[in-house]
Coordinates of C-alpha atoms in Angstrom, one line a residue:
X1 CA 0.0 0.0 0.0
X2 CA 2.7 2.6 0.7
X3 CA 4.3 2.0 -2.6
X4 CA 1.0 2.6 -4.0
X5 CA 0.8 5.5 -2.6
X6 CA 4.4 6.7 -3.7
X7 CA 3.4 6.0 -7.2
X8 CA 0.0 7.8 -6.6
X9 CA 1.9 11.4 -5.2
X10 CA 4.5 10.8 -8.0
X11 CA 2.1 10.4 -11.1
X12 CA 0.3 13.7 -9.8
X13 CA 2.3 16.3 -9.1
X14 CA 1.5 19.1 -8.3
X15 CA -1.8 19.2 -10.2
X16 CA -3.5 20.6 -8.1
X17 CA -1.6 23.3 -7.5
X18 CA -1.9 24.2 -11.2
X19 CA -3.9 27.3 -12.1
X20 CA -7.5 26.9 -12.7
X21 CA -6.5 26.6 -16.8
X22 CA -4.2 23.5 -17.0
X23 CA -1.4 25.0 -19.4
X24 CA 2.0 22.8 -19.4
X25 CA 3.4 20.1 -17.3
X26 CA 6.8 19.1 -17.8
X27 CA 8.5 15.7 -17.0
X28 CA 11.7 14.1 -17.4
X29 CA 10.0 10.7 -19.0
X30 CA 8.1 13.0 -21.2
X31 CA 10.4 15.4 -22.6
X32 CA 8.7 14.7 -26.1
X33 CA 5.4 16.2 -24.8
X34 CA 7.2 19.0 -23.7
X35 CA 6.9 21.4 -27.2
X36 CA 3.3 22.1 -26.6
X37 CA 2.8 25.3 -24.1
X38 CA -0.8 25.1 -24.3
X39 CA -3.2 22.3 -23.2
X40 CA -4.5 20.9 -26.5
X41 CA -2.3 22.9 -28.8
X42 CA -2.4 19.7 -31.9
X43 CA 0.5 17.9 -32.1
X44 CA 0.5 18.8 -36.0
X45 CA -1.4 22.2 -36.4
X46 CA -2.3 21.9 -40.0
X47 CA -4.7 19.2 -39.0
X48 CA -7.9 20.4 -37.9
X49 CA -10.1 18.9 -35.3
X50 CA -14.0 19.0 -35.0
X51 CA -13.5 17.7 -30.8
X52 CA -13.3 21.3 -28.9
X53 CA -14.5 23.1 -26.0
X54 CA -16.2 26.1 -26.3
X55 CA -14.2 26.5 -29.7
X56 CA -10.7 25.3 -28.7
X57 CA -8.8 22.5 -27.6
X58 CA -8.2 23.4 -24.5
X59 CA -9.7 22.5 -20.8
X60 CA -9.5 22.9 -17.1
X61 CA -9.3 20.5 -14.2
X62 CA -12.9 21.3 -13.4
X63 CA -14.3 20.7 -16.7
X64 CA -12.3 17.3 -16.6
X65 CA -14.4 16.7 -13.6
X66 CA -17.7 17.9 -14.2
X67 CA -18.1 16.1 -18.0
X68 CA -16.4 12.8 -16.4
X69 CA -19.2 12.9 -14.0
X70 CA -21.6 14.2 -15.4
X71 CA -21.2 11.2 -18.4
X72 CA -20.3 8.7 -15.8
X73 CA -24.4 9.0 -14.6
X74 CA -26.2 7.7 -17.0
X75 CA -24.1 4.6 -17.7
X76 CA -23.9 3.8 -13.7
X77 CA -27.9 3.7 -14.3
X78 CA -27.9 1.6 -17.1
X79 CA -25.1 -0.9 -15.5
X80 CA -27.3 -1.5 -12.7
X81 CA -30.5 -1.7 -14.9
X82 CA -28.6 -4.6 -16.8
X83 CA -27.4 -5.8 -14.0
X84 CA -30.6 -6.0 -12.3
X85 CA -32.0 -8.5 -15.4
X86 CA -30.7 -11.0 -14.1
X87 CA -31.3 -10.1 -10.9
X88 CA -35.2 -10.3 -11.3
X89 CA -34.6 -14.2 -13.1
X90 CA -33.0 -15.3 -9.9
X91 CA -36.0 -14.2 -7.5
X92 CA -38.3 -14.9 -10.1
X93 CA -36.9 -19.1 -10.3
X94 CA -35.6 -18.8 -6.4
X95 CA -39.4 -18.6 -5.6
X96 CA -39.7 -22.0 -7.7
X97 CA -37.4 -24.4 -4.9
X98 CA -34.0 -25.0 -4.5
X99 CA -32.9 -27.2 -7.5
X100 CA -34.2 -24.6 -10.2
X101 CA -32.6 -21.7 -7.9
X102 CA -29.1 -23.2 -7.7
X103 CA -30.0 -24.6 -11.6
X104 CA -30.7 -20.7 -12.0
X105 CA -27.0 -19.2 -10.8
X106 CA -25.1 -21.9 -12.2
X107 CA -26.5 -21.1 -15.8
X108 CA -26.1 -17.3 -15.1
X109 CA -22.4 -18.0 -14.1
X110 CA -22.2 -20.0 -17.1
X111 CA -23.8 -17.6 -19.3
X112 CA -21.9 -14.8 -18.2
X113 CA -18.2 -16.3 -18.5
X114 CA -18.8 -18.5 -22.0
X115 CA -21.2 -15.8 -23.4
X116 CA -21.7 -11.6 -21.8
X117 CA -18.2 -11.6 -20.9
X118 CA -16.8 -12.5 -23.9
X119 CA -19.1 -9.7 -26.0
X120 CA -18.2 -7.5 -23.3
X121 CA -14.7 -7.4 -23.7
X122 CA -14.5 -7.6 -27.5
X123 CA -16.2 -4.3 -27.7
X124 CA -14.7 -2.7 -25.2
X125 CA -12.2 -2.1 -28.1
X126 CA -14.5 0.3 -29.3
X127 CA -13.9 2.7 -26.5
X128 CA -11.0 3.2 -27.9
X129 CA -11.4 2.6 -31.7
X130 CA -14.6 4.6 -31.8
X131 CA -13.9 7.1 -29.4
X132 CA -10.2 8.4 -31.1
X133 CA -12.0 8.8 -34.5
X134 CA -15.0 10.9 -33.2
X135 CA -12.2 12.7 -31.7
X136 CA -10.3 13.5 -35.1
X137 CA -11.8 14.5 -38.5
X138 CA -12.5 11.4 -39.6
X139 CA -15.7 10.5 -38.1
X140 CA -16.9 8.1 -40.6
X141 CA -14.3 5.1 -39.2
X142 CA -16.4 4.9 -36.2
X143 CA -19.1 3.5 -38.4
X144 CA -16.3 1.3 -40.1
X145 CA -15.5 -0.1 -36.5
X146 CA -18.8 -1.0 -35.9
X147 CA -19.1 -2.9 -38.8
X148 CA -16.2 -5.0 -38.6
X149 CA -17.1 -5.1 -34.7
X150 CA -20.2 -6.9 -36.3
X151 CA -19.1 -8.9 -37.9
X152 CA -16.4 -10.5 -35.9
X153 CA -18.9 -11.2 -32.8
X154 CA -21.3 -12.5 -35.4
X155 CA -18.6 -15.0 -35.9
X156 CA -17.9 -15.2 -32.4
X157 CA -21.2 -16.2 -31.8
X158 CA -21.5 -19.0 -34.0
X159 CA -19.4 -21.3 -31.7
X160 CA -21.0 -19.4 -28.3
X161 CA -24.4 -20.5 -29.7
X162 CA -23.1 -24.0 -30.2
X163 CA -21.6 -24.2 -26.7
X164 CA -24.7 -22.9 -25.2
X165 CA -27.2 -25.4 -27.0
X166 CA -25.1 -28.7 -25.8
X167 CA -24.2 -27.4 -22.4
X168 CA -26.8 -30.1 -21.0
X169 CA -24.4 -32.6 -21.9
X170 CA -21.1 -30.8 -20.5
X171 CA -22.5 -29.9 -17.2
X172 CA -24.0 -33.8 -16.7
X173 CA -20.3 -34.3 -16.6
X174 CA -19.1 -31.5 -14.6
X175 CA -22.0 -31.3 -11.8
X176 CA -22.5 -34.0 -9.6
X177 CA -26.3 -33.0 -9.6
X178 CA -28.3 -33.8 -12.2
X179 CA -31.3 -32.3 -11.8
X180 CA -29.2 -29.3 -11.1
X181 CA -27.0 -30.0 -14.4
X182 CA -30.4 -30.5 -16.6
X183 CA -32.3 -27.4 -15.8
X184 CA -28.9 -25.6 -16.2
X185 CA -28.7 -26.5 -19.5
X186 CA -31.9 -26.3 -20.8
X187 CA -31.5 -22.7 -19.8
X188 CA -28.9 -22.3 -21.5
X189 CA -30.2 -23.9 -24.8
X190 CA -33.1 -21.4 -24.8
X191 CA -31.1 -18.5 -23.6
X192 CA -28.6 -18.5 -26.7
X193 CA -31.5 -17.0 -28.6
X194 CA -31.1 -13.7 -27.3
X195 CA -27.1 -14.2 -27.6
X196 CA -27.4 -11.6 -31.0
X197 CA -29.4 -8.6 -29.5
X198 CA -27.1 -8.8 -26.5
X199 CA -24.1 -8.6 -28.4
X200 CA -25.9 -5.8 -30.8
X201 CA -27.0 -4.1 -27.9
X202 CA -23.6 -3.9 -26.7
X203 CA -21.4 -2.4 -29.7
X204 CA -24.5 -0.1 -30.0
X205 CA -24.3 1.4 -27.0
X206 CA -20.1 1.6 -27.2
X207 CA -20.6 3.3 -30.7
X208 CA -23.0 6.1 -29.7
X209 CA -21.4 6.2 -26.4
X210 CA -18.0 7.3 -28.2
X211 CA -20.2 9.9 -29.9
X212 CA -20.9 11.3 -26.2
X213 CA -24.4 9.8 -25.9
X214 CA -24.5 8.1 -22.6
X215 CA -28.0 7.8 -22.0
X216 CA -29.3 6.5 -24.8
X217 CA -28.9 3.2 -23.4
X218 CA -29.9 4.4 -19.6
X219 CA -33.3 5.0 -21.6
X220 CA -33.5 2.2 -23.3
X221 CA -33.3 0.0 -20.1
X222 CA -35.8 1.8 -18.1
X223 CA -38.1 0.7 -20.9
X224 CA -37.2 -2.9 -21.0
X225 CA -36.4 -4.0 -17.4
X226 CA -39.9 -3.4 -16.4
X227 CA -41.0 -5.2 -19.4
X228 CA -38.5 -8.1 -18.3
X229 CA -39.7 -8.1 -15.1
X230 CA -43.3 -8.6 -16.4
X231 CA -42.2 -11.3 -19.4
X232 CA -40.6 -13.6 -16.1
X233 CA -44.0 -12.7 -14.1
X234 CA -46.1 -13.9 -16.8
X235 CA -44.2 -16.7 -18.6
X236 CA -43.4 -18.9 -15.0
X237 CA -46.1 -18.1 -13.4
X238 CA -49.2 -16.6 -15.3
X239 CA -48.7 -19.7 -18.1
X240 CA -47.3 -22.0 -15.5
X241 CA -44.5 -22.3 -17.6
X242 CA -42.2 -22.7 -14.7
X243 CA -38.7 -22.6 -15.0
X244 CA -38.3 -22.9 -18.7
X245 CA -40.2 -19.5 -18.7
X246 CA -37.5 -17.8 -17.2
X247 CA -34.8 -18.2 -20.1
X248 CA -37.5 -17.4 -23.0
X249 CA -38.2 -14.1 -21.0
X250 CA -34.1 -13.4 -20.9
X251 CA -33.5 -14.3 -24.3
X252 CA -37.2 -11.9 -25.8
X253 CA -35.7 -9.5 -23.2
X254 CA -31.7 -9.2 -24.9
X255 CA -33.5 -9.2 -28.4
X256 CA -36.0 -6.1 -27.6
X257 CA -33.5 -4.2 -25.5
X258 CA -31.6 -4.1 -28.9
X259 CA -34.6 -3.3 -30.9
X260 CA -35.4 -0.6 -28.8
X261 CA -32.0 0.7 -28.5
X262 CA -31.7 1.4 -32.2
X263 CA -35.2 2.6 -33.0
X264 CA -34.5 4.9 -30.0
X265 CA -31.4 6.3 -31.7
X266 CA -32.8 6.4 -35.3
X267 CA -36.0 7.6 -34.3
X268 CA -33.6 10.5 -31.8
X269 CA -30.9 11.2 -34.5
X270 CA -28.4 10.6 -31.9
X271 CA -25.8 9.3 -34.3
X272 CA -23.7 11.5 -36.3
X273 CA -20.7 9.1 -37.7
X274 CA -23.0 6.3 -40.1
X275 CA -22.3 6.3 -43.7
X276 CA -23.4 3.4 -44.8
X277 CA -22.1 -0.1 -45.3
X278 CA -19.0 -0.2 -46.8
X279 CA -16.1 -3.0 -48.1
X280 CA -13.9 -1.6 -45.7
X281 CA -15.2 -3.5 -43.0
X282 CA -14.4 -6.4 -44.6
X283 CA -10.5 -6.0 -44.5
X284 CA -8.0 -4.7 -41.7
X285 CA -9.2 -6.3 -38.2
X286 CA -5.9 -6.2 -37.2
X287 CA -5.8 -3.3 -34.9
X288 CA -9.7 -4.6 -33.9
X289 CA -8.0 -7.4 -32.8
X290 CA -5.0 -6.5 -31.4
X291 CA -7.2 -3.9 -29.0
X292 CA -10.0 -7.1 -28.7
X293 CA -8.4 -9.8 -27.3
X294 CA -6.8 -8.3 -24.4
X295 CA -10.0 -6.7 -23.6
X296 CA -11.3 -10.1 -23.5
X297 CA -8.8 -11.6 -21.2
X298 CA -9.1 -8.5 -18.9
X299 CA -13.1 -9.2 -18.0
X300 CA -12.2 -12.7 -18.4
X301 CA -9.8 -13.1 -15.7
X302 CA -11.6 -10.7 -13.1
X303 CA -15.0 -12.8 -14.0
X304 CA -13.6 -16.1 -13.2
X305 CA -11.4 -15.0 -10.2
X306 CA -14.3 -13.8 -8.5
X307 CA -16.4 -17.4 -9.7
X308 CA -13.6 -19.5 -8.5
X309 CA -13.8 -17.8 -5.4
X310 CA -17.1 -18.4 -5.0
X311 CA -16.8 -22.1 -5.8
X312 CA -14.5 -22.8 -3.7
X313 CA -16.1 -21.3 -0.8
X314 CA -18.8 -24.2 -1.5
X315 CA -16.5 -26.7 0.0
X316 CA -15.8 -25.0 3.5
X317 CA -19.6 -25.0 4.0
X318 CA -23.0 -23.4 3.1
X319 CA -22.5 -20.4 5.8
X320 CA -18.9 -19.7 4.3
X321 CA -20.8 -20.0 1.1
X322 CA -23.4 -17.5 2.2
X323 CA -20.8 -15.2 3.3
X324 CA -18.7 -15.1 0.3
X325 CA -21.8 -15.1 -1.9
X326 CA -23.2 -11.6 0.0
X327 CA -19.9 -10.0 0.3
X328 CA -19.6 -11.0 -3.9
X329 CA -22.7 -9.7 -4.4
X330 CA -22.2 -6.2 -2.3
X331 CA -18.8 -5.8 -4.5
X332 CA -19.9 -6.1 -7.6
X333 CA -22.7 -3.9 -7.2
X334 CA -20.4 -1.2 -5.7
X335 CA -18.2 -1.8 -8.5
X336 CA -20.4 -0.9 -11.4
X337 CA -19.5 2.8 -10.2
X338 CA -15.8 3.2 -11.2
X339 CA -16.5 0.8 -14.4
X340 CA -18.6 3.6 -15.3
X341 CA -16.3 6.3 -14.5
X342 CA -13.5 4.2 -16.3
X343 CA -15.9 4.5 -19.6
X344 CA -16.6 8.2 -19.6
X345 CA -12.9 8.6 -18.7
X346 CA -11.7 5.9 -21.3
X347 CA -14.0 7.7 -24.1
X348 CA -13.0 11.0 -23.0
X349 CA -9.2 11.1 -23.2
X350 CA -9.6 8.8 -26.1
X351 CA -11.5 12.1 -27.9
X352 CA -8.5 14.0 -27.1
X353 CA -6.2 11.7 -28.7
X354 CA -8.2 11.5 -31.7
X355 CA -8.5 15.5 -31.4
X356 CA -4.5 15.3 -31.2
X357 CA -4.0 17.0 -27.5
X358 CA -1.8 14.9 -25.8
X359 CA -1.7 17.5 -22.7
X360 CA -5.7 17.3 -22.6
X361 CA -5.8 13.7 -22.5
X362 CA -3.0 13.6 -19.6
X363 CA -5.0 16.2 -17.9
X364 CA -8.3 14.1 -18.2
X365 CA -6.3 10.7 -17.3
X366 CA -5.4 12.5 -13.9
X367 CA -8.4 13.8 -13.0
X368 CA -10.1 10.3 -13.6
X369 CA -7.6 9.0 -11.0
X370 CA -8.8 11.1 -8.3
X371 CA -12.5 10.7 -9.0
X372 CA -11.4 6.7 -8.8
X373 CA -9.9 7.6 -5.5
X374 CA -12.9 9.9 -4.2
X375 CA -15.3 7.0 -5.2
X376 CA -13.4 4.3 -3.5
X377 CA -13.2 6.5 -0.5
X378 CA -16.9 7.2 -0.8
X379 CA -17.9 3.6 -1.0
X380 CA -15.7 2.5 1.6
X381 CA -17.4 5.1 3.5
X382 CA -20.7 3.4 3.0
X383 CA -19.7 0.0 3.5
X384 CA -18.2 0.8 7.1
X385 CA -21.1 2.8 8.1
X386 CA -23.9 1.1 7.1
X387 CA -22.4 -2.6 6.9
X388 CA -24.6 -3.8 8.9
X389 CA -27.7 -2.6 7.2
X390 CA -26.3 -3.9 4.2
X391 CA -25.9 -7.4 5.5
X392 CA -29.4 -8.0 6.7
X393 CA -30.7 -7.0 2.8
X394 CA -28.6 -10.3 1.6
X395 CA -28.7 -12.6 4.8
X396 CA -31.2 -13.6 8.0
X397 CA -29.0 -15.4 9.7
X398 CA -27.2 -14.2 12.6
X399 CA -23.7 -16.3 11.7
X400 CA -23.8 -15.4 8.2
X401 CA -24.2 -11.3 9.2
X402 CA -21.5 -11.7 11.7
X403 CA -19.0 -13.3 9.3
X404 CA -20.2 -11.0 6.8
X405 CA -19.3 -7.9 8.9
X406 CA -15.9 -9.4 9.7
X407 CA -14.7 -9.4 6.6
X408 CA -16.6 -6.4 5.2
X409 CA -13.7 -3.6 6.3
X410 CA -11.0 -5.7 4.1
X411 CA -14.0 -5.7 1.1
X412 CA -14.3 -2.1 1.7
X413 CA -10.6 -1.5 1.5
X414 CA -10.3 -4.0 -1.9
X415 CA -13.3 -1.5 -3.5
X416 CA -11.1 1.7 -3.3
X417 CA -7.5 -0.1 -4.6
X418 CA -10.1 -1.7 -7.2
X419 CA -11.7 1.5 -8.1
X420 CA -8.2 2.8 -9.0
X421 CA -7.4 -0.4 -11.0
X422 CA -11.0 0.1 -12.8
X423 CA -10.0 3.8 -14.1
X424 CA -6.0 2.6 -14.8
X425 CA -7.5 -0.1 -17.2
X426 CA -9.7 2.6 -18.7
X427 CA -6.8 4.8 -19.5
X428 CA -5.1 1.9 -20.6
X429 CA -7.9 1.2 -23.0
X430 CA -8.0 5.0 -24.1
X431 CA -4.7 5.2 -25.3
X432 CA -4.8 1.9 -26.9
X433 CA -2.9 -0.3 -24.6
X434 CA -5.0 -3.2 -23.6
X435 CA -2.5 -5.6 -23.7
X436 CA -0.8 -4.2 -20.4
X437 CA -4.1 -4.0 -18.4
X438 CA -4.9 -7.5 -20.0
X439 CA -1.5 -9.3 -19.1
X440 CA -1.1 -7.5 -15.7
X441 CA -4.6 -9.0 -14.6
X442 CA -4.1 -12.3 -15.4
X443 CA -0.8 -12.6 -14.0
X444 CA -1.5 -10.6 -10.9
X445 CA -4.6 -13.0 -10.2
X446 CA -3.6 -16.2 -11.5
X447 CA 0.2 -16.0 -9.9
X448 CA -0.8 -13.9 -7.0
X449 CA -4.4 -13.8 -5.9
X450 CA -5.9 -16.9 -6.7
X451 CA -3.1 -19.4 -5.0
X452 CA -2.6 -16.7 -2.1
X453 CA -6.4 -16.7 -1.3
X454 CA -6.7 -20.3 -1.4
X455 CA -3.9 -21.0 0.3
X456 CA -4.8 -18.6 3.5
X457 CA -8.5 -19.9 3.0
X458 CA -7.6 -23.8 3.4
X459 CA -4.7 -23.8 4.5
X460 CA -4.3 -21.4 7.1
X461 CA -8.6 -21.8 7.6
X462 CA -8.9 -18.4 7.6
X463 CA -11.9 -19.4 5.6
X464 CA -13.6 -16.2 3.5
X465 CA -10.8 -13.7 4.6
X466 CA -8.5 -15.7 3.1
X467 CA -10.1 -15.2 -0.3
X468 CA -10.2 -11.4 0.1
X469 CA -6.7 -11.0 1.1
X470 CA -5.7 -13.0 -2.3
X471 CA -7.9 -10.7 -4.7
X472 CA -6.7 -7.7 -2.9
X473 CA -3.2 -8.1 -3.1
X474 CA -3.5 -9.0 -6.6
X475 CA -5.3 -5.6 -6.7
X476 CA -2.7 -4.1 -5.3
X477 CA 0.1 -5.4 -7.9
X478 CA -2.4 -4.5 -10.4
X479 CA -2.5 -0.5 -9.6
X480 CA 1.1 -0.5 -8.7
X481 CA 2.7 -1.9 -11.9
X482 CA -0.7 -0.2 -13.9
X483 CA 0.2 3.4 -12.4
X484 CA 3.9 2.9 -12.8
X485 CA 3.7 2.5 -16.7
X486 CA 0.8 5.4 -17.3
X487 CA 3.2 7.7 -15.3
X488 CA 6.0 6.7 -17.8
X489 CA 3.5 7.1 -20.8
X490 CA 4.7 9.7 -23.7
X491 CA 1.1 11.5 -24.8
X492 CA 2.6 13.0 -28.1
X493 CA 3.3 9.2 -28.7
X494 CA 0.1 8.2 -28.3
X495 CA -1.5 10.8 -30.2
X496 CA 0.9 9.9 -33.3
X497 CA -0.1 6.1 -32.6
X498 CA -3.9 7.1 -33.0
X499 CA -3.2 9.0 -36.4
X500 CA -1.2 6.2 -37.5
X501 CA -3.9 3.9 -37.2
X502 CA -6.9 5.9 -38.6
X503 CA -4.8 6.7 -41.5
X504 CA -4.0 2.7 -41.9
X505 CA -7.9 1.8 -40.9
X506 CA -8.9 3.9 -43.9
X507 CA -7.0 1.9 -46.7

C-alpha cells in the first residue's frame, strides 16, 4: 500500500496546485510532450479537429471533472438496470425451490463467462477505436468499426451458440447434480437465442457512447427491465410455464432491449458518424483485434477470479458460502460505479487523442484518477457505516451477518484499490494499450491472488478472509505496476499512434 501511494503522489504532481487553466506540465519521461505550451495545442497544427470546447482545444481540471461525472451518470444507471436482469430471473426461479434456484445461478455464471463476458470485452475495443475517430476529423471510421465489430462477434457467436445449445451434456459431466445439471442446461439452450441482441446491444451502446451519448442506453433499459420483469412474471407463473419460462423471458428480453436501442437512436438522431455499409469492414481487423483480445482476457480473468472464489467457498460449508456469496454480491454492485467512471474517462481522453491534444488527454487521465480515489473512499465510507444494514438486505442469519461484517472492512478497503485499477484499465484502453491492463490482470490474479487466497482460506482456515486477502493483493500489484507504466506514458506518442492507425484503418 505505501508503494502505491508513492506512485500515486509521484504520477500527480502538483496538479493541483496548477492554475485553474491547466497549461503545461513538464516531465523528465516526457520530454517529447514538452513542445506544446498550451493544453491541447495539436501535435501537427495543420490538421484540424471538430472535438473542442467552447471552440478550442483546450480545458481545465474542473471541466475534466464535471463532463467525467456528469457522463459517468447515466451509464452507472444503465449498468445496474442490466445488472438488475438478471437479478429479477434469480428471485423470479428462487421462488420455484432449491434445484431450479441453484440450476438458476449456475446457468447465469455459465452464461456470463462463455457468453456476456466474452461480447463485453470484445467491444470494449470500441472505446478506444470509436472514441479516437470521433475525436479527429474522420468520423466516418467509427461507423467502419462498428461494422467489422459486427461482424467479428457475429462470428464469435456462432461457436457461443453451439456451446450454449449442448451445455446439458457438459455440465451432466461437470456437476455431480443432475437435476441441477439438466435445468442448467436447458437454460442455456433457450437463452442462446437472445445471444445476437445482446451482443448488438452492446457495440451499440459503445458506438453512440464514443459519440458522447451516454443515456441512450440508460433510456432504453428503463423501458425494458420493467418489461423483463413482467415477461418472467407472466411466462413462469401466469402460463405456469415454470422454470423454462425464465430463459425465454431473458433471451425476448436481450433481443428487444436491442430493438429498442436502435429505433430509440434512429427515431432520436443521436448518431452522427453512419455512412453506410461499406467494403472496408471487410479488411484490416488487425488493430480490432490486437485492441480485442486483451479486452477479453481483462473481464475474463476478473470474472472467473471472482467465480472461483465463489466455488471454492462451497467446499468449507454453506455459511462460508453464504458469506462469500453476499460479500460478492455487495462488491460487484459497488463496483459498477468506477466501471462507469472508467468508460466516460476511457471515451474521454480517447477524444482528445483523436482530437491530437496529448496534454488534454493527460489532464483528463489524472483527474479520472482522483475521482477513482474519491469513489473508492466514498464507498468504503458506506460500506463501514452502514455494513450492517447492508448485511441483513442479503442474509437472515445471525452467523452469516456476523461473518459477513468481519470481513466487510477488508471488502471495503479491496473497492477503493479496485476502483483505481478500474479507471488505470480505462486509460489503458483509451490510449490503446489493452494488452498491459490484459497481461497485468491475469498474471496478478492467476500467480498472485488466486493461489494466495486459497492458500490462507484452506490452509491457514482463515476461511472467507482468506479469499479477500488474495484478490486484494492481486489488486494491489495490479494498480502499482498499472500506475507505474501510465506515469511513464509519452502522450505526443500516443496521439501519433492514433493518427497512425486511422490513417491505416482507412486503406
Amino acid at each position: 500500500m505505501q508503494a502505491i501511494r508513492e506512485i500515486l503522489h509521484d504520477f500527480f504532481g502538483s496538479t493541483l496546485r496548477e492554475k485553474t487553466q491547466y497549461t503545461r506540465l513538464e516531465r523528465p519521461s516526457d520530454s517529447d510532450d514538452d513542445a506544446e505550451a498550451e493544453t491541447g495545442t495539436r501535435v501537427e497544427s495543420s490538421q484540424r479537429t471538430t472535438f473542442q470546447i467552447n471552440g478550442t482545444n483546450t480545458t481545465t481540471i474542473s471541466t475534466e471533472a464535471k463532463t467525467i461525472a456528469k457522463n459517468a451518470t447515466p451509464v452507472v444507471l444503465s449498468l445496474l438496470l442490466e445488472y438488475s436482469l438478471t437479478t429479477i430471473t434469480i428471485i423470479t426461479v428462487g421462488n420455484l425451490g432449491t434445484v431450479e434456484l441453484g440450476a438458476a445461478s449456475l446457468a447465469g455464471f455459465t452464461a456470463n463467462a462463455t457468453g456476456y463476458a466474452v461480447y463485453y470485452g470484445l467491444t470494449t475495443s470500441l472505446d478506444t477505436l470509436c472514441a479516437q475517430s470521433y475525436g479527429s476529423d474522420m468520423k466516418h471510421l467509427t461507423s467502419v468499426h462498428l461494422q467489422r465489430m459486427a461482424l467479428l462477434l457475429t462470428l464469435v457467436t456462432i461457436p457461443l451458440a453451439a456451446l450454449w445449445w449442448c451445455a446439458e451434456g457438459i455440465l451432466l459431466h461437470i456437476i455431480p447434480e443432475r437435476d441441477t445439471a439438466v435445468l442448467a442446461g436447458k437454460y442455456l439452450h433457450i437463452a442462446a437465442w437472445g445471444m445476437p441482441g445482446y451482443a448488438a446491444f452492446e457495440a451499440g451502446r459503445r458506438y453512440i457512447q464514443a459519440q458522447g451519448c451516454y443515456s441512450a442506453g440508460m433510456y432504453v433499459l428503463l423501458i425494458c427491465t420493467p418489461i423483463s420483469a413482467f415477461l418472467n412474471w407472466f411466462l413462469v407463473w401466469n402460463r405456469g410455464m415454470g422454470f423454462i419460462g425464465a430463459p425465454i423471458a431473458l433471451a425476448l428480453t436481450d433481443n428487444l432491449i436491442a430493438l429498442t436501442f436502435f429505433l430509440h437512436v434512429y427515431f432520436f438522431s443521436l448518431d452522427k458518424c453512419w455512412t453506410g455499409f461499406t467494403k472496408q469492414s471487410f479488411r484490416n481487423w488487425g488493430p480490432m483485434i490486437r485492441l480485442s483480445i486483451p479486452s477479453l482476457l481483462t473481464v475474463e480473468v476478473e470474472t472467473l477470479a471472482y467465480g472461483l472464489n465463489t466455488y471454492a467457498a462451497s467446499y468449507l460449508g454453506p455459511s462460508i458460502l453464504a458469506t462469500q456469496t453476499v460479500l460478492s454480491t455487495v462488491s460487484n454492485i459497488f463496483w459498477h460505479i468506477p466501471f462507469a467512471i472508467s468508460t466516460s474517462s476511457r471515451i474521454r481522453i480517447g477524444n482528445w487523442i483523436g482530437a491530437g491534444s496529448p496534454n488534454a488527454a493527460r489532464l483528463a487521465t489524472r483527474v479520472s484518477l482522483y475521482v477513482a480515489v474519491g469513489v473508492g473512499c466514498f464507498g468504503m465510507s458506506i460500506l463501514l457505516v452502514f455494513g450492517r444494514y447492508i448485511a441483513r438486505v442479503f442474509a437472515k442469519e445471525d452467523d452469516v451477518i456476523e461473518m459477513v461484517l468481519s470481513v466487510l472492512p477488508m471488502c471495503a478497503v479491496c473497492h477503493v484499490v479496485e476502483c483505481v485499477a478500474t479507471i488505470s484499465n480505462g486509460v489503458l484502453c483509451a490510449i490503446g494499450r489493452q494488452d498491459v491492463a490484459g497481461w497485468v490482470q491475469t498474471g496478478a490474479f492467476s500467480v498472485l491472488g488466486l493461489p494466495v487466497g486459497f492458500g490462507i482460506a484452506f490452509g491457514l482456515e482463515w476461511n472467507v478472509s482468506g479469499f479477500w486477502i488474495g484478490t486484494l493483493l492481486a489488486l494491489c500489484v495490479v494498480v502499482w505496476i498499472e500506475l507505474a507504466f501510465i506515469k511513464r506514458v509519452s502522450w505526443k506518442r500516443c496521439v501519433q499512434d492514433a493518427q497512425q492507425s486511422m490513417s491505416a484503418a482507412e486503406n
